[in-house]
PDB file of C-alpha atoms in Angstrom:
ATOM      1  CA  UNK A   1       0.899  53.748  45.891  1.00  0.00           C
ATOM      2  CA  UNK A   2      -1.607  56.251  47.152  1.00  0.00           C
ATOM      3  CA  UNK A   3      -4.399  53.692  46.905  1.00  0.00           C
ATOM      4  CA  UNK A   4      -2.391  51.226  48.951  1.00  0.00           C
ATOM      5  CA  UNK A   5      -1.703  53.866  51.583  1.00  0.00           C
ATOM      6  CA  UNK A   6      -5.383  54.820  51.793  1.00  0.00           C
ATOM      7  CA  UNK A   7      -6.423  51.177  52.195  1.00  0.00           C
ATOM      8  CA  UNK A   8      -3.709  50.627  54.784  1.00  0.00           C
ATOM      9  CA  UNK A   9      -4.725  53.679  56.780  1.00  0.00           C
ATOM     10  CA  UNK A  10      -8.405  52.716  56.725  1.00  0.00           C
ATOM     11  CA  UNK A  11      -7.422  49.227  57.845  1.00  0.00           C
ATOM     12  CA  UNK A  12      -5.438  50.730  60.704  1.00  0.00           C
ATOM     13  CA  UNK A  13      -8.456  52.798  61.692  1.00  0.00           C
ATOM     14  CA  UNK A  14     -10.625  49.675  61.790  1.00  0.00           C
ATOM     15  CA  UNK A  15      -8.090  47.909  63.959  1.00  0.00           C
ATOM     16  CA  UNK A  16      -8.243  50.745  66.456  1.00  0.00           C
ATOM     17  CA  UNK A  17     -11.791  49.647  67.307  1.00  0.00           C
ATOM     18  CA  UNK A  18     -10.946  45.997  67.914  1.00  0.00           C
ATOM     19  CA  UNK A  19      -9.689  46.232  71.512  1.00  0.00           C
ATOM     20  CA  UNK A  20     -13.093  47.558  72.577  1.00  0.00           C
ATOM     21  CA  UNK A  21     -14.941  44.548  71.129  1.00  0.00           C
ATOM     22  CA  UNK A  22     -12.483  42.140  72.740  1.00  0.00           C
ATOM     23  CA  UNK A  23     -13.065  43.807  76.076  1.00  0.00           C
ATOM     24  CA  UNK A  24     -16.820  43.411  75.802  1.00  0.00           C
ATOM     25  CA  UNK A  25     -16.469  39.765  74.776  1.00  0.00           C
ATOM     26  CA  UNK A  26     -14.081  39.077  77.643  1.00  0.00           C
ATOM     27  CA  UNK A  27     -16.498  40.595  80.148  1.00  0.00           C
ATOM     28  CA  UNK A  28     -19.197  38.183  79.019  1.00  0.00           C
ATOM     29  CA  UNK A  29     -16.995  35.069  79.125  1.00  0.00           C
ATOM     30  CA  UNK A  30     -15.292  35.771  82.465  1.00  0.00           C
ATOM     31  CA  UNK A  31     -16.763  33.969  85.456  1.00  0.00           C
ATOM     32  CA  UNK A  32     -17.998  36.016  88.452  1.00  0.00           C
ATOM     33  CA  UNK A  33     -15.029  34.785  90.508  1.00  0.00           C
ATOM     34  CA  UNK A  34     -12.446  35.842  87.949  1.00  0.00           C
ATOM     35  CA  UNK A  35     -10.138  38.572  89.162  1.00  0.00           C
ATOM     36  CA  UNK A  36      -8.238  39.092  85.888  1.00  0.00           C
ATOM     37  CA  UNK A  37      -7.867  42.798  85.102  1.00  0.00           C
ATOM     38  CA  UNK A  38      -9.556  44.167  81.968  1.00  0.00           C
ATOM     39  CA  UNK A  39      -7.451  44.678  78.851  1.00  0.00           C
ATOM     40  CA  UNK A  40      -6.131  48.258  78.675  1.00  0.00           C
ATOM     41  CA  UNK A  41      -7.249  50.438  75.781  1.00  0.00           C
ATOM     42  CA  UNK A  42      -4.972  50.529  72.769  1.00  0.00           C
ATOM     43  CA  UNK A  43      -2.696  53.570  72.657  1.00  0.00           C
ATOM     44  CA  UNK A  44      -3.183  56.105  69.840  1.00  0.00           C
ATOM     45  CA  UNK A  45      -1.119  55.788  66.692  1.00  0.00           C
ATOM     46  CA  UNK A  46       2.364  57.254  67.296  1.00  0.00           C
ATOM     47  CA  UNK A  47       3.287  60.465  65.535  1.00  0.00           C
ATOM     48  CA  UNK A  48       5.763  59.931  62.734  1.00  0.00           C
ATOM     49  CA  UNK A  49       8.977  61.949  62.846  1.00  0.00           C
ATOM     50  CA  UNK A  50       8.779  64.970  60.563  1.00  0.00           C
ATOM     51  CA  UNK A  51      10.749  64.400  57.352  1.00  0.00           C
ATOM     52  CA  UNK A  52       9.211  67.147  55.201  1.00  0.00           C
ATOM     53  CA  UNK A  53      11.760  69.564  53.752  1.00  0.00           C
ATOM     54  CA  UNK A  54      11.715  73.280  53.124  1.00  0.00           C
ATOM     55  CA  UNK A  55      10.451  74.421  49.697  1.00  0.00           C
ATOM     56  CA  UNK A  56      13.183  75.251  47.224  1.00  0.00           C
ATOM     57  CA  UNK A  57      14.251  78.884  47.156  1.00  0.00           C
ATOM     58  CA  UNK A  58      14.320  79.989  43.544  1.00  0.00           C
ATOM     59  CA  UNK A  59      17.058  82.479  42.845  1.00  0.00           C
ATOM     60  CA  UNK A  60      15.873  85.844  41.644  1.00  0.00           C
ATOM     61  CA  UNK A  61      19.252  86.955  40.290  1.00  0.00           C
ATOM     62  CA  UNK A  62      19.435  85.969  36.635  1.00  0.00           C
ATOM     63  CA  UNK A  63      22.735  85.447  34.814  1.00  0.00           C
ATOM     64  CA  UNK A  64      23.823  88.414  32.711  1.00  0.00           C
ATOM     65  CA  UNK A  65      23.676  86.400  29.462  1.00  0.00           C
ATOM     66  CA  UNK A  66      20.094  85.405  30.219  1.00  0.00           C
ATOM     67  CA  UNK A  67      19.083  89.028  30.793  1.00  0.00           C
ATOM     68  CA  UNK A  68      20.646  90.043  27.480  1.00  0.00           C
ATOM     69  CA  UNK A  69      18.890  87.221  25.647  1.00  0.00           C
ATOM     70  CA  UNK A  70      15.569  88.107  27.261  1.00  0.00           C
ATOM     71  CA  UNK A  71      15.852  91.777  26.278  1.00  0.00           C
ATOM     72  CA  UNK A  72      16.583  90.784  22.655  1.00  0.00           C
ATOM     73  CA  UNK A  73      13.781  88.237  22.643  1.00  0.00           C
ATOM     74  CA  UNK A  74      11.276  90.811  23.890  1.00  0.00           C
ATOM     75  CA  UNK A  75      12.048  92.966  20.855  1.00  0.00           C
ATOM     76  CA  UNK A  76      10.516  90.328  18.570  1.00  0.00           C
ATOM     77  CA  UNK A  77       6.801  90.557  17.711  1.00  0.00           C
ATOM     78  CA  UNK A  78       4.581  88.378  19.882  1.00  0.00           C
ATOM     79  CA  UNK A  79       2.589  85.719  18.035  1.00  0.00           C
ATOM     80  CA  UNK A  80      -0.142  84.318  20.261  1.00  0.00           C
ATOM     81  CA  UNK A  81      -1.430  80.846  19.316  1.00  0.00           C
ATOM     82  CA  UNK A  82      -5.152  80.154  19.447  1.00  0.00           C
ATOM     83  CA  UNK A  83      -6.101  79.406  23.023  1.00  0.00           C
ATOM     84  CA  UNK A  84      -8.885  77.161  24.263  1.00  0.00           C
ATOM     85  CA  UNK A  85     -11.468  79.059  26.234  1.00  0.00           C
ATOM     86  CA  UNK A  86     -12.048  77.851  29.771  1.00  0.00           C
ATOM     87  CA  UNK A  87     -15.511  77.530  31.291  1.00  0.00           C
ATOM     88  CA  UNK A  88     -16.831  80.839  32.580  1.00  0.00           C
ATOM     89  CA  UNK A  89     -17.096  81.045  36.375  1.00  0.00           C
ATOM     90  CA  UNK A  90     -20.755  81.304  37.415  1.00  0.00           C
ATOM     91  CA  UNK A  91     -19.998  84.227  39.716  1.00  0.00           C
ATOM     92  CA  UNK A  92     -18.434  86.224  36.897  1.00  0.00           C
ATOM     93  CA  UNK A  93     -14.741  85.634  37.625  1.00  0.00           C
ATOM     94  CA  UNK A  94     -12.623  85.909  34.469  1.00  0.00           C
ATOM     95  CA  UNK A  95     -10.182  83.277  33.284  1.00  0.00           C
ATOM     96  CA  UNK A  96      -6.745  84.658  34.146  1.00  0.00           C
ATOM     97  CA  UNK A  97      -4.806  82.269  31.901  1.00  0.00           C
ATOM     98  CA  UNK A  98      -3.582  84.945  29.513  1.00  0.00           C
ATOM     99  CA  UNK A  99      -0.379  85.091  27.439  1.00  0.00           C
ATOM    100  CA  UNK A 100       1.176  87.268  30.168  1.00  0.00           C
ATOM    101  CA  UNK A 101       0.344  84.853  33.009  1.00  0.00           C
ATOM    102  CA  UNK A 102       2.736  82.246  34.395  1.00  0.00           C
ATOM    103  CA  UNK A 103       1.901  78.789  35.674  1.00  0.00           C
ATOM    104  CA  UNK A 104       3.479  75.831  37.402  1.00  0.00           C
ATOM    105  CA  UNK A 105       2.328  72.660  39.117  1.00  0.00           C
ATOM    106  CA  UNK A 106       1.876  72.449  42.885  1.00  0.00           C
ATOM    107  CA  UNK A 107       0.410  69.877  45.272  1.00  0.00           C
ATOM    108  CA  UNK A 108      -2.912  70.801  46.853  1.00  0.00           C
ATOM    109  CA  UNK A 109      -4.590  68.925  49.710  1.00  0.00           C
ATOM    110  CA  UNK A 110      -8.106  69.519  51.009  1.00  0.00           C
ATOM    111  CA  UNK A 111      -8.555  67.871  54.402  1.00  0.00           C
ATOM    112  CA  UNK A 112     -10.669  68.058  57.534  1.00  0.00           C
ATOM    113  CA  UNK A 113     -12.909  66.188  59.945  1.00  0.00           C
ATOM    114  CA  UNK A 114     -16.274  65.395  58.391  1.00  0.00           C
ATOM    115  CA  UNK A 115     -18.196  67.711  60.718  1.00  0.00           C
ATOM    116  CA  UNK A 116     -15.431  70.318  60.907  1.00  0.00           C
ATOM    117  CA  UNK A 117     -14.129  72.967  58.536  1.00  0.00           C
ATOM    118  CA  UNK A 118     -12.014  71.924  55.581  1.00  0.00           C
ATOM    119  CA  UNK A 119      -8.503  73.304  55.124  1.00  0.00           C
ATOM    120  CA  UNK A 120      -6.456  73.805  51.967  1.00  0.00           C
ATOM    121  CA  UNK A 121      -2.734  73.041  52.073  1.00  0.00           C
ATOM    122  CA  UNK A 122      -0.485  74.184  49.210  1.00  0.00           C
ATOM    123  CA  UNK A 123       2.895  72.483  48.803  1.00  0.00           C
ATOM    124  CA  UNK A 124       5.625  72.636  46.203  1.00  0.00           C
ATOM    125  CA  UNK A 125       5.458  68.816  46.188  1.00  0.00           C
ATOM    126  CA  UNK A 126       4.321  66.132  48.672  1.00  0.00           C
ATOM    127  CA  UNK A 127       7.781  66.002  50.288  1.00  0.00           C
ATOM    128  CA  UNK A 128       7.875  69.724  51.172  1.00  0.00           C
ATOM    129  CA  UNK A 129       6.471  71.702  54.074  1.00  0.00           C
ATOM    130  CA  UNK A 130       3.281  73.633  53.257  1.00  0.00           C
ATOM    131  CA  UNK A 131       3.826  77.080  51.768  1.00  0.00           C
ATOM    132  CA  UNK A 132       0.290  78.168  52.733  1.00  0.00           C
ATOM    133  CA  UNK A 133      -2.683  76.798  54.664  1.00  0.00           C
ATOM    134  CA  UNK A 134      -6.117  78.385  54.349  1.00  0.00           C
ATOM    135  CA  UNK A 135      -9.043  77.320  56.517  1.00  0.00           C
ATOM    136  CA  UNK A 136     -12.108  77.504  54.282  1.00  0.00           C
ATOM    137  CA  UNK A 137     -15.602  78.599  55.343  1.00  0.00           C
ATOM    138  CA  UNK A 138     -17.159  75.214  54.589  1.00  0.00           C
ATOM    139  CA  UNK A 139     -17.590  71.909  56.379  1.00  0.00           C
ATOM    140  CA  UNK A 140     -15.808  68.909  54.926  1.00  0.00           C
ATOM    141  CA  UNK A 141     -18.993  66.904  54.346  1.00  0.00           C
ATOM    142  CA  UNK A 142     -20.577  69.876  52.512  1.00  0.00           C
ATOM    143  CA  UNK A 143     -17.569  70.168  50.188  1.00  0.00           C
ATOM    144  CA  UNK A 144     -17.784  66.435  49.473  1.00  0.00           C
ATOM    145  CA  UNK A 145     -21.405  66.873  48.401  1.00  0.00           C
ATOM    146  CA  UNK A 146     -20.523  69.843  46.199  1.00  0.00           C
ATOM    147  CA  UNK A 147     -17.749  67.889  44.490  1.00  0.00           C
ATOM    148  CA  UNK A 148     -20.208  65.106  43.878  1.00  0.00           C
ATOM    149  CA  UNK A 149     -22.057  67.508  41.552  1.00  0.00           C
ATOM    150  CA  UNK A 150     -19.034  67.480  39.234  1.00  0.00           C
ATOM    151  CA  UNK A 151     -17.933  71.140  39.239  1.00  0.00           C
ATOM    152  CA  UNK A 152     -16.805  73.338  42.119  1.00  0.00           C
ATOM    153  CA  UNK A 153     -15.637  76.953  41.869  1.00  0.00           C
ATOM    154  CA  UNK A 154     -14.277  78.482  45.059  1.00  0.00           C
ATOM    155  CA  UNK A 155     -13.509  82.207  45.059  1.00  0.00           C
ATOM    156  CA  UNK A 156     -11.513  83.857  47.840  1.00  0.00           C
ATOM    157  CA  UNK A 157     -11.659  87.650  47.696  1.00  0.00           C
ATOM    158  CA  UNK A 158     -10.000  90.359  49.777  1.00  0.00           C
ATOM    159  CA  UNK A 159      -9.703  94.123  49.510  1.00  0.00           C
ATOM    160  CA  UNK A 160      -6.674  95.829  48.054  1.00  0.00           C
ATOM    161  CA  UNK A 161      -4.310  97.495  50.497  1.00  0.00           C
ATOM    162  CA  UNK A 162      -2.410 100.755  50.092  1.00  0.00           C
ATOM    163  CA  UNK A 163       0.752 100.124  48.105  1.00  0.00           C
ATOM    164  CA  UNK A 164       2.993 100.503  51.152  1.00  0.00           C
ATOM    165  CA  UNK A 165       1.017  97.899  53.141  1.00  0.00           C
ATOM    166  CA  UNK A 166       0.748  95.252  50.413  1.00  0.00           C
ATOM    167  CA  UNK A 167       1.789  91.678  51.065  1.00  0.00           C
ATOM    168  CA  UNK A 168       1.987  88.670  48.778  1.00  0.00           C
ATOM    169  CA  UNK A 169      -1.430  87.515  47.673  1.00  0.00           C
ATOM    170  CA  UNK A 170      -1.392  84.181  49.519  1.00  0.00           C
ATOM    171  CA  UNK A 171      -0.210  85.925  52.695  1.00  0.00           C
ATOM    172  CA  UNK A 172      -3.451  87.871  53.057  1.00  0.00           C
ATOM    173  CA  UNK A 173      -4.950  86.917  56.450  1.00  0.00           C
ATOM    174  CA  UNK A 174      -8.704  87.078  55.687  1.00  0.00           C
ATOM    175  CA  UNK A 175     -10.829  86.272  52.649  1.00  0.00           C
ATOM    176  CA  UNK A 176     -14.499  86.489  51.722  1.00  0.00           C
ATOM    177  CA  UNK A 177     -15.364  83.050  50.365  1.00  0.00           C
ATOM    178  CA  UNK A 178     -17.841  82.071  47.658  1.00  0.00           C
ATOM    179  CA  UNK A 179     -18.615  78.537  46.477  1.00  0.00           C
ATOM    180  CA  UNK A 180     -20.338  78.236  43.105  1.00  0.00           C
ATOM    181  CA  UNK A 181     -21.461  81.848  43.399  1.00  0.00           C
ATOM    182  CA  UNK A 182     -22.858  81.616  46.952  1.00  0.00           C
ATOM    183  CA  UNK A 183     -21.162  83.341  49.868  1.00  0.00           C
ATOM    184  CA  UNK A 184     -20.257  80.856  52.595  1.00  0.00           C
ATOM    185  CA  UNK A 185     -18.347  83.038  55.063  1.00  0.00           C
ATOM    186  CA  UNK A 186     -14.690  83.920  55.558  1.00  0.00           C
ATOM    187  CA  UNK A 187     -11.552  81.952  54.814  1.00  0.00           C
ATOM    188  CA  UNK A 188      -8.594  82.440  57.151  1.00  0.00           C
ATOM    189  CA  UNK A 189      -4.913  81.941  56.437  1.00  0.00           C
ATOM    190  CA  UNK A 190      -3.227  80.280  59.390  1.00  0.00           C
ATOM    191  CA  UNK A 191       0.116  78.866  60.411  1.00  0.00           C
ATOM    192  CA  UNK A 192       0.575  75.119  60.103  1.00  0.00           C
ATOM    193  CA  UNK A 193       0.101  73.311  63.418  1.00  0.00           C
ATOM    194  CA  UNK A 194       1.164  69.892  64.688  1.00  0.00           C
ATOM    195  CA  UNK A 195      -1.954  68.217  63.295  1.00  0.00           C
ATOM    196  CA  UNK A 196      -1.301  69.699  59.832  1.00  0.00           C
ATOM    197  CA  UNK A 197       2.294  68.462  59.855  1.00  0.00           C
ATOM    198  CA  UNK A 198       1.117  65.010  60.957  1.00  0.00           C
ATOM    199  CA  UNK A 199      -1.383  64.799  58.081  1.00  0.00           C
ATOM    200  CA  UNK A 200       1.156  66.002  55.501  1.00  0.00           C
ATOM    201  CA  UNK A 201       3.685  63.484  56.832  1.00  0.00           C
ATOM    202  CA  UNK A 202       1.198  60.601  56.516  1.00  0.00           C
ATOM    203  CA  UNK A 203       0.376  61.689  52.967  1.00  0.00           C
ATOM    204  CA  UNK A 204       4.014  62.184  51.958  1.00  0.00           C
ATOM    205  CA  UNK A 205       4.041  59.084  49.650  1.00  0.00           C
ATOM    206  CA  UNK A 206       0.712  60.125  48.049  1.00  0.00           C
ATOM    207  CA  UNK A 207       0.783  62.283  44.920  1.00  0.00           C
ATOM    208  CA  UNK A 208      -2.917  62.017  44.029  1.00  0.00           C
ATOM    209  CA  UNK A 209      -5.892  60.370  45.699  1.00  0.00           C
ATOM    210  CA  UNK A 210      -8.527  60.585  48.408  1.00  0.00           C
ATOM    211  CA  UNK A 211      -9.637  58.693  51.480  1.00  0.00           C
ATOM    212  CA  UNK A 212      -9.768  58.888  55.272  1.00  0.00           C
ATOM    213  CA  UNK A 213      -7.138  58.932  57.999  1.00  0.00           C
ATOM    214  CA  UNK A 214      -7.434  57.907  61.651  1.00  0.00           C
ATOM    215  CA  UNK A 215      -8.620  60.974  63.539  1.00  0.00           C
ATOM    216  CA  UNK A 216      -7.591  62.553  66.804  1.00  0.00           C
ATOM    217  CA  UNK A 217      -9.861  60.751  69.271  1.00  0.00           C
ATOM    218  CA  UNK A 218      -9.192  63.352  71.969  1.00  0.00           C
ATOM    219  CA  UNK A 219     -10.629  66.113  69.756  1.00  0.00           C
ATOM    220  CA  UNK A 220     -13.240  64.330  67.649  1.00  0.00           C
ATOM    221  CA  UNK A 221     -14.191  61.257  69.660  1.00  0.00           C
ATOM    222  CA  UNK A 222     -13.553  57.582  68.941  1.00  0.00           C
ATOM    223  CA  UNK A 223     -15.409  57.678  65.599  1.00  0.00           C
ATOM    224  CA  UNK A 224     -13.711  60.812  64.266  1.00  0.00           C
ATOM    225  CA  UNK A 225     -12.271  60.425  60.774  1.00  0.00           C
ATOM    226  CA  UNK A 226     -10.220  62.918  58.825  1.00  0.00           C
ATOM    227  CA  UNK A 227     -11.126  62.939  55.121  1.00  0.00           C
ATOM    228  CA  UNK A 228      -8.725  64.182  52.455  1.00  0.00           C
ATOM    229  CA  UNK A 229      -8.334  64.649  48.741  1.00  0.00           C
ATOM    230  CA  UNK A 230      -4.943  65.379  47.174  1.00  0.00           C
ATOM    231  CA  UNK A 231      -4.182  66.342  43.587  1.00  0.00           C
ATOM    232  CA  UNK A 232      -1.820  68.221  41.345  1.00  0.00           C
ATOM    233  CA  UNK A 233      -2.946  71.786  40.693  1.00  0.00           C
ATOM    234  CA  UNK A 234      -1.904  74.172  37.964  1.00  0.00           C
ATOM    235  CA  UNK A 235      -1.087  77.410  39.746  1.00  0.00           C
ATOM    236  CA  UNK A 236      -1.679  80.295  37.362  1.00  0.00           C
ATOM    237  CA  UNK A 237      -0.470  83.747  38.394  1.00  0.00           C
ATOM    238  CA  UNK A 238      -2.361  86.368  36.398  1.00  0.00           C
ATOM    239  CA  UNK A 239      -0.981  89.356  38.310  1.00  0.00           C
ATOM    240  CA  UNK A 240       0.095  90.326  41.806  1.00  0.00           C
ATOM    241  CA  UNK A 241      -3.626  90.543  42.655  1.00  0.00           C
ATOM    242  CA  UNK A 242      -4.932  87.315  41.084  1.00  0.00           C
ATOM    243  CA  UNK A 243      -3.980  83.653  41.209  1.00  0.00           C
ATOM    244  CA  UNK A 244      -5.922  80.509  40.390  1.00  0.00           C
ATOM    245  CA  UNK A 245      -5.471  76.839  41.252  1.00  0.00           C
ATOM    246  CA  UNK A 246      -6.888  74.432  38.650  1.00  0.00           C
ATOM    247  CA  UNK A 247      -7.110  70.797  39.785  1.00  0.00           C
ATOM    248  CA  UNK A 248      -5.544  68.453  37.254  1.00  0.00           C
ATOM    249  CA  UNK A 249      -7.296  65.106  36.817  1.00  0.00           C
ATOM    250  CA  UNK A 250      -5.479  62.019  35.516  1.00  0.00           C
ATOM    251  CA  UNK A 251      -5.741  61.527  31.763  1.00  0.00           C
ATOM    252  CA  UNK A 252      -8.975  59.839  30.793  1.00  0.00           C
ATOM    253  CA  UNK A 253     -10.526  60.443  34.222  1.00  0.00           C
ATOM    254  CA  UNK A 254     -13.855  62.284  34.156  1.00  0.00           C
ATOM    255  CA  UNK A 255     -13.590  63.289  37.795  1.00  0.00           C
ATOM    256  CA  UNK A 256     -14.868  66.481  39.451  1.00  0.00           C
ATOM    257  CA  UNK A 257     -13.560  69.854  38.308  1.00  0.00           C
ATOM    258  CA  UNK A 258     -12.232  72.105  41.032  1.00  0.00           C
ATOM    259  CA  UNK A 259     -10.901  75.637  40.666  1.00  0.00           C
ATOM    260  CA  UNK A 260      -9.864  77.953  43.489  1.00  0.00           C
ATOM    261  CA  UNK A 261      -9.554  81.672  42.738  1.00  0.00           C
ATOM    262  CA  UNK A 262      -7.564  84.138  44.876  1.00  0.00           C
ATOM    263  CA  UNK A 263      -8.443  87.731  43.978  1.00  0.00           C
ATOM    264  CA  UNK A 264      -7.716  91.166  45.435  1.00  0.00           C
ATOM    265  CA  UNK A 265     -10.417  93.643  44.428  1.00  0.00           C
TER     266      UNK A 265
END
């Protein structure tokens, strides 16, 4: 489905350029005495109504029977199976997938105009509103080149706060960013804007895939295109100060490897 959507959206983008060519052709064919008005420019694609839903609120209060079972279970000795070692991050970041860590799948979308900065959107699933959006210190076309190399490690680091001032890790406002061991600048957490909601709404039927969307001609010009890549990510929480997103590729697909580390140091 996602491939069909990408092809459809690219086709729509191509059609947006057709009125201009018809205008130029009409100007050549019209006689000097013709008083017919020129064809008006095609209006921009209408914004789709927002149908994204709020992320599910997981209840923190556990049933009493569950708490009793958990306390009994914790009294048993822990037998850790042999674990596969993950590739070591070039910048020295450790693999936080330990027996004490927890993980779950989320939807991650990297998107941005080719000559603009790329943003990361994290969603519970494609039908939900974003839970976090981080503007990365990297242009979209640069990230595309890095992913073409086959392996990308992005590290976002921030300083620890005093205990009383601590917030959730993904709510930190400013991050020092490193890509494959090289510092690229600062990542910034921001609130989702109308453009973000529009992109997430267009990509609502897409679970995995990449392509381009028609851009905002007012901001980026008539040739502006918004590139995106969407995938399932394994979100591994090592502690309250470390989380990692591991991009999951389809089975049998030797695509690029992408990991995004969030660390408080």
